[in-house]
mmCIF file of C-alpha atoms and ligand atoms in Angstrom:
data_model
loop_
_atom_site.group_PDB
_atom_site.id
_atom_site.type_symbol
_atom_site.label_atom_id
_atom_site.label_comp_id
_atom_site.label_asym_id
_atom_site.label_seq_id
_atom_site.Cartn_x
_atom_site.Cartn_y
_atom_site.Cartn_z
ATOM 1 C CA UNK B 1 -33.437 6.348 -19.145
ATOM 2 C CA UNK B 2 -32.165 4.806 -22.327
ATOM 3 C CA UNK B 3 -31.397 1.200 -23.005
ATOM 4 C CA UNK B 4 -29.289 -0.334 -25.731
ATOM 5 C CA UNK B 5 -27.735 -3.791 -25.925
ATOM 6 C CA UNK B 6 -24.836 -3.947 -23.486
ATOM 7 C CA UNK B 7 -21.492 -5.504 -24.160
ATOM 8 C CA UNK B 8 -20.864 -8.602 -22.033
ATOM 9 C CA UNK B 9 -17.295 -9.428 -20.987
ATOM 10 C CA UNK B 10 -16.480 -12.610 -19.057
ATOM 11 C CA UNK B 11 -14.035 -12.279 -16.135
ATOM 12 C CA UNK B 12 -11.422 -14.777 -15.019
ATOM 13 C CA UNK B 13 -9.913 -14.513 -11.543
ATOM 14 C CA UNK B 14 -7.479 -17.293 -10.665
ATOM 15 C CA UNK B 15 -4.629 -18.056 -8.343
ATOM 16 C CA UNK B 16 -3.070 -20.738 -10.507
ATOM 17 C CA UNK B 17 -2.275 -20.839 -14.189
ATOM 18 C CA UNK B 18 -3.909 -24.275 -14.377
ATOM 19 C CA UNK B 19 -7.241 -22.857 -13.223
ATOM 20 C CA UNK B 20 -6.799 -19.872 -15.498
ATOM 21 C CA UNK B 21 -6.298 -22.068 -18.546
ATOM 22 C CA UNK B 22 -9.292 -24.208 -17.670
ATOM 23 C CA UNK B 23 -11.551 -21.128 -17.540
ATOM 24 C CA UNK B 24 -9.969 -19.594 -20.630
ATOM 25 C CA UNK B 25 -10.552 -22.788 -22.595
ATOM 26 C CA UNK B 26 -14.265 -22.587 -21.806
ATOM 27 C CA UNK B 27 -14.350 -19.152 -23.451
ATOM 28 C CA UNK B 28 -12.284 -20.251 -26.440
ATOM 29 C CA UNK B 29 -14.714 -23.147 -26.933
ATOM 30 C CA UNK B 30 -17.783 -20.937 -26.453
ATOM 31 C CA UNK B 31 -19.998 -20.230 -29.475
ATOM 32 C CA UNK B 32 -20.918 -16.721 -28.436
ATOM 33 C CA UNK B 33 -17.955 -15.455 -26.440
ATOM 34 C CA UNK B 34 -14.867 -16.745 -28.266
ATOM 35 C CA UNK B 35 -14.312 -13.688 -30.436
ATOM 36 C CA UNK B 36 -15.075 -11.016 -27.857
ATOM 37 C CA UNK B 37 -13.103 -9.776 -24.896
ATOM 38 C CA UNK B 38 -11.833 -11.487 -21.762
ATOM 39 C CA UNK B 39 -11.383 -9.576 -18.487
ATOM 40 C CA UNK B 40 -8.341 -10.879 -16.608
ATOM 41 C CA UNK B 41 -8.168 -10.059 -12.886
ATOM 42 C CA UNK B 42 -4.749 -9.405 -11.314
ATOM 43 C CA UNK B 43 -4.215 -8.868 -7.574
ATOM 44 C CA UNK B 44 -1.155 -8.128 -5.443
ATOM 45 C CA UNK B 45 -2.442 -8.860 -1.917
ATOM 46 C CA UNK B 46 -1.878 -5.164 -1.085
ATOM 47 C CA UNK B 47 -4.644 -3.155 -2.700
ATOM 48 C CA UNK B 48 -6.958 -6.126 -2.117
ATOM 49 C CA UNK B 49 -6.673 -9.058 0.318
ATOM 50 C CA UNK B 50 -6.014 -11.706 -2.332
ATOM 51 C CA UNK B 51 -3.468 -12.593 -4.956
ATOM 52 C CA UNK B 52 -3.610 -13.985 -8.455
ATOM 53 C CA UNK B 53 -1.575 -15.252 -11.353
ATOM 54 C CA UNK B 54 1.129 -12.837 -12.576
ATOM 55 C CA UNK B 55 1.610 -11.357 -16.060
ATOM 56 C CA UNK B 56 4.677 -13.619 -16.416
ATOM 57 C CA UNK B 57 2.424 -16.681 -16.155
ATOM 58 C CA UNK B 58 0.674 -15.667 -19.374
ATOM 59 C CA UNK B 59 3.802 -15.567 -21.534
ATOM 60 C CA UNK B 60 2.947 -18.700 -23.512
ATOM 61 C CA UNK B 61 -0.821 -18.736 -23.144
ATOM 62 C CA UNK B 62 -2.861 -18.831 -26.351
ATOM 63 C CA UNK B 63 -5.952 -16.615 -26.099
ATOM 64 C CA UNK B 64 -7.377 -17.689 -29.467
ATOM 65 C CA UNK B 65 -9.357 -14.789 -30.934
ATOM 66 C CA UNK B 66 -10.112 -13.192 -27.561
ATOM 67 C CA UNK B 67 -9.086 -9.600 -26.982
ATOM 68 C CA UNK B 68 -7.557 -8.993 -23.556
ATOM 69 C CA UNK B 69 -8.592 -6.487 -20.879
ATOM 70 C CA UNK B 70 -6.555 -6.463 -17.623
ATOM 71 C CA UNK B 71 -8.031 -5.404 -14.278
ATOM 72 C CA UNK B 72 -5.119 -4.406 -12.059
ATOM 73 C CA UNK B 73 -6.191 -4.579 -8.429
ATOM 74 C CA UNK B 74 -2.664 -3.626 -7.373
ATOM 75 C CA UNK B 75 -1.183 -0.804 -5.291
ATOM 76 C CA UNK B 76 1.631 0.158 -7.704
ATOM 77 C CA UNK B 77 0.382 -0.566 -11.236
ATOM 78 C CA UNK B 78 3.167 0.956 -13.364
ATOM 79 C CA UNK B 79 5.384 -2.123 -13.727
ATOM 80 C CA UNK B 80 2.352 -4.339 -14.252
ATOM 81 C CA UNK B 81 1.179 -2.026 -17.038
ATOM 82 C CA UNK B 82 4.555 -2.301 -18.793
ATOM 83 C CA UNK B 83 4.413 -6.090 -18.707
ATOM 84 C CA UNK B 84 0.789 -6.266 -19.860
ATOM 85 C CA UNK B 85 1.436 -3.972 -22.815
ATOM 86 C CA UNK B 86 4.223 -6.323 -23.889
ATOM 87 C CA UNK B 87 1.763 -9.211 -23.646
ATOM 88 C CA UNK B 88 -0.638 -7.511 -26.044
ATOM 89 C CA UNK B 89 -3.366 -6.347 -23.653
ATOM 90 C CA UNK B 90 -5.613 -3.886 -25.512
ATOM 91 C CA UNK B 91 -7.272 -2.348 -22.494
ATOM 92 C CA UNK B 92 -5.866 -1.853 -18.988
ATOM 93 C CA UNK B 93 -7.846 -0.964 -15.888
ATOM 94 C CA UNK B 94 -6.122 0.574 -12.879
ATOM 95 C CA UNK B 95 -7.692 1.659 -9.592
ATOM 96 C CA UNK B 96 -8.451 5.157 -8.387
ATOM 97 C CA UNK B 97 -7.317 3.872 -4.968
ATOM 98 C CA UNK B 98 -3.850 2.953 -6.303
ATOM 99 C CA UNK B 99 -0.595 4.937 -6.688
ATOM 100 C CA UNK B 100 1.026 6.027 -9.981
ATOM 101 C CA UNK B 101 -2.339 6.786 -11.625
ATOM 102 C CA UNK B 102 -1.302 9.537 -14.060
ATOM 103 C CA UNK B 103 1.895 7.817 -15.109
ATOM 104 C CA UNK B 104 0.055 4.569 -15.737
ATOM 105 C CA UNK B 105 -2.748 6.187 -17.758
ATOM 106 C CA UNK B 106 -0.180 8.021 -19.864
ATOM 107 C CA UNK B 107 1.766 4.869 -20.545
ATOM 108 C CA UNK B 108 -1.356 2.957 -21.603
ATOM 109 C CA UNK B 109 -2.649 5.673 -23.911
ATOM 110 C CA UNK B 110 0.836 6.429 -25.221
ATOM 111 C CA UNK B 111 0.953 2.817 -26.413
ATOM 112 C CA UNK B 112 -2.318 3.388 -28.288
ATOM 113 C CA UNK B 113 -4.312 1.215 -25.875
ATOM 114 C CA UNK B 114 -7.442 1.962 -23.855
ATOM 115 C CA UNK B 115 -7.078 3.279 -20.310
ATOM 116 C CA UNK B 116 -9.721 2.618 -17.681
ATOM 117 C CA UNK B 117 -10.111 3.784 -14.073
ATOM 118 C CA UNK B 118 -11.862 1.495 -11.608
ATOM 119 C CA UNK B 119 -13.585 2.863 -8.521
ATOM 120 C CA UNK B 120 -14.277 0.968 -5.302
ATOM 121 C CA UNK B 121 -17.697 1.051 -3.589
ATOM 122 C CA UNK B 122 -16.500 3.366 -0.797
ATOM 123 C CA UNK B 123 -14.764 5.970 -2.967
ATOM 124 C CA UNK B 124 -16.812 9.097 -3.872
ATOM 125 C CA UNK B 125 -17.506 9.132 -7.629
ATOM 126 C CA UNK B 126 -16.608 12.858 -7.840
ATOM 127 C CA UNK B 127 -12.970 11.822 -7.423
ATOM 128 C CA UNK B 128 -13.016 10.556 -11.000
ATOM 129 C CA UNK B 129 -13.502 14.073 -12.313
ATOM 130 C CA UNK B 130 -9.851 15.096 -12.520
ATOM 131 C CA UNK B 131 -9.075 12.063 -14.693
ATOM 132 C CA UNK B 132 -12.178 12.081 -16.903
ATOM 133 C CA UNK B 133 -10.322 13.532 -19.886
ATOM 134 C CA UNK B 134 -7.527 10.969 -19.624
ATOM 135 C CA UNK B 135 -9.551 7.756 -19.716
ATOM 136 C CA UNK B 136 -11.664 5.791 -22.171
ATOM 137 C CA UNK B 137 -13.824 4.014 -19.618
ATOM 138 C CA UNK B 138 -14.810 3.885 -15.976
ATOM 139 C CA UNK B 139 -15.186 0.568 -14.178
ATOM 140 C CA UNK B 140 -17.666 0.789 -11.309
ATOM 141 C CA UNK B 141 -17.165 -1.965 -8.734
ATOM 142 C CA UNK B 142 -20.341 -3.684 -7.571
ATOM 143 C CA UNK B 143 -18.435 -5.452 -4.766
ATOM 144 C CA UNK B 144 -15.302 -4.848 -2.713
ATOM 145 C CA UNK B 145 -12.700 -6.140 -5.155
ATOM 146 C CA UNK B 146 -10.731 -9.326 -4.531
ATOM 147 C CA UNK B 147 -13.043 -12.290 -4.975
ATOM 148 C CA UNK B 148 -15.587 -13.757 -7.355
ATOM 149 C CA UNK B 149 -19.042 -14.832 -6.283
ATOM 150 C CA UNK B 150 -19.743 -12.045 -3.772
ATOM 151 C CA UNK B 151 -23.048 -10.322 -3.003
ATOM 152 C CA UNK B 152 -23.941 -7.225 -5.068
ATOM 153 C CA UNK B 153 -23.797 -3.880 -3.228
ATOM 154 C CA UNK B 154 -27.154 -2.190 -4.093
ATOM 155 C CA UNK B 155 -25.798 1.384 -3.812
ATOM 156 C CA UNK B 156 -23.847 0.672 -7.005
ATOM 157 C CA UNK B 157 -26.996 1.450 -8.983
ATOM 158 C CA UNK B 158 -27.197 5.018 -7.672
ATOM 159 C CA UNK B 159 -23.463 5.457 -8.215
ATOM 160 C CA UNK B 160 -23.794 4.539 -11.893
ATOM 161 C CA UNK B 161 -26.706 6.977 -12.264
ATOM 162 C CA UNK B 162 -24.603 9.727 -10.733
ATOM 163 C CA UNK B 163 -21.604 9.044 -12.980
ATOM 164 C CA UNK B 164 -23.947 9.034 -15.964
ATOM 165 C CA UNK B 165 -25.288 12.447 -14.909
ATOM 166 C CA UNK B 166 -21.808 14.004 -15.219
ATOM 167 C CA UNK B 167 -21.940 13.369 -18.987
ATOM 168 C CA UNK B 168 -18.271 12.501 -19.260
ATOM 169 C CA UNK B 169 -17.407 11.075 -22.689
ATOM 170 C CA UNK B 170 -16.565 7.655 -21.264
ATOM 171 C CA UNK B 171 -17.995 4.166 -21.434
ATOM 172 C CA UNK B 172 -19.250 2.788 -18.121
ATOM 173 C CA UNK B 173 -18.392 -0.773 -17.152
ATOM 174 C CA UNK B 174 -19.703 -2.476 -14.037
ATOM 175 C CA UNK B 175 -17.811 -5.340 -12.391
ATOM 176 C CA UNK B 176 -18.666 -7.575 -9.440
ATOM 177 C CA UNK B 177 -21.712 -9.758 -8.756
ATOM 178 C CA UNK B 178 -23.417 -8.990 -12.072
ATOM 179 C CA UNK B 179 -25.947 -11.721 -12.860
ATOM 180 C CA UNK B 180 -29.413 -12.407 -14.284
ATOM 181 C CA UNK B 181 -31.068 -10.678 -11.316
ATOM 182 C CA UNK B 182 -29.422 -7.257 -11.677
ATOM 183 C CA UNK B 183 -28.083 -7.085 -15.260
ATOM 184 C CA UNK B 184 -31.150 -5.439 -16.728
ATOM 185 C CA UNK B 185 -31.357 -2.760 -14.053
ATOM 186 C CA UNK B 186 -27.646 -1.950 -14.398
ATOM 187 C CA UNK B 187 -28.061 -1.415 -18.125
ATOM 188 C CA UNK B 188 -31.166 0.712 -17.630
ATOM 189 C CA UNK B 189 -29.339 3.121 -15.314
ATOM 190 C CA UNK B 190 -26.405 3.544 -17.667
ATOM 191 C CA UNK B 191 -23.954 0.632 -17.699
ATOM 192 C CA UNK B 192 -22.647 0.075 -21.228
ATOM 193 C CA UNK B 193 -20.574 -2.989 -20.420
ATOM 194 C CA UNK B 194 -21.201 -5.791 -17.939
ATOM 195 C CA UNK B 195 -18.167 -7.675 -16.599
ATOM 196 C CA UNK B 196 -19.376 -11.071 -15.418
ATOM 197 C CA UNK B 197 -17.330 -13.672 -13.525
ATOM 198 C CA UNK B 198 -18.875 -16.563 -11.630
ATOM 199 C CA UNK B 199 -22.328 -16.319 -13.230
ATOM 200 C CA UNK B 200 -20.838 -16.965 -16.688
ATOM 201 C CA UNK B 201 -17.724 -19.008 -15.983
ATOM 202 C CA UNK B 202 -19.083 -21.601 -13.544
ATOM 203 C CA UNK B 203 -20.618 -24.310 -15.692
ATOM 204 C CA UNK B 204 -21.199 -23.699 -19.391
ATOM 205 C CA UNK B 205 -20.732 -20.028 -20.420
ATOM 206 C CA UNK B 206 -23.058 -20.264 -23.451
ATOM 207 C CA UNK B 207 -25.868 -21.760 -21.376
ATOM 208 C CA UNK B 208 -25.338 -19.177 -18.635
ATOM 209 C CA UNK B 209 -25.422 -16.363 -21.146
ATOM 210 C CA UNK B 210 -28.862 -17.555 -22.273
ATOM 211 C CA UNK B 211 -30.134 -16.946 -18.741
ATOM 212 C CA UNK B 212 -29.294 -13.243 -18.893
ATOM 213 C CA UNK B 213 -32.426 -11.338 -19.826
ATOM 214 C CA UNK B 214 -31.463 -7.959 -21.169
HETATM 215 C C1 LIG G 301 -13.669 -8.858 -8.349
HETATM 216 C C2 LIG G 301 -13.127 -8.929 -9.769
HETATM 217 C C3 LIG G 301 -14.228 -9.254 -10.704
HETATM 218 C C4 LIG G 301 -14.708 -10.659 -10.544
HETATM 219 C C5 LIG G 301 -16.113 -10.790 -11.056
HETATM 220 O O1 LIG G 301 -12.746 -8.370 -7.501
HETATM 221 O O2 LIG G 301 -12.559 -7.716 -10.162
HETATM 222 O O3 LIG G 301 -13.848 -9.020 -12.057
HETATM 223 O O4 LIG G 301 -13.862 -11.562 -11.235
HETATM 224 O O5 LIG G 301 -16.656 -11.991 -10.620
HETATM 225 P P1 LIG G 301 -18.178 -12.080 -10.113
HETATM 226 O O6 LIG G 301 -18.994 -11.719 -11.315
HETATM 227 O O7 LIG G 301 -18.327 -13.495 -9.680
HETATM 228 O O8 LIG G 301 -18.334 -11.106 -9.008
HETATM 229 ZN ZN1 LIG G 302 -12.374 -7.458 -12.360
#
């Protein structure tokens, strides 16, 4: 097993734009995270049992120097993709469990942006195979998507190993319940990028980042 320094991306999941801006401001003010990426969670209450802010809410939001990655936990992503491209999102994640997959991936890549497929804990990883040539990254969920602060599903580790063994030319992200306790192991088995919500965002992100031993 190889290990190189992973990329860390903070995640914001919020129901109100007020909460969103509060969390975003923490990242803009952060010494170590302000010029990286931010992972913005969107939910439609259909693919997952929760809802979030909408792309429209972000129209006048200043992201500072942060680059934007959208995680679309929505059943029909196509219209969301169109709106997020207009908002300047550089990377868009849609779910393997959603509709309109091919059309959405095409639209994202056609716009010169990065396309990512996310896979839920219960979905066999082999199902990614038919899309492997059409994506830049895979996002492996470490929880059932919809909420921050959940408990990590241990089988995720074996799922990352298996995806790694396919040798697809893609970057592997892991999202959901990543924290000091499991970060190192996830990187050792093949995760290139760690998406981290509550562990980084609650409190002071710079101080929390210090606690991650990688
Ligand atoms: C979960 C979201 C995650 C979440 C991560 O459905 O997709 O991105 O915000 O938050 P934590 O790290 O608290 O699980
Ligand atoms: Zn997410």
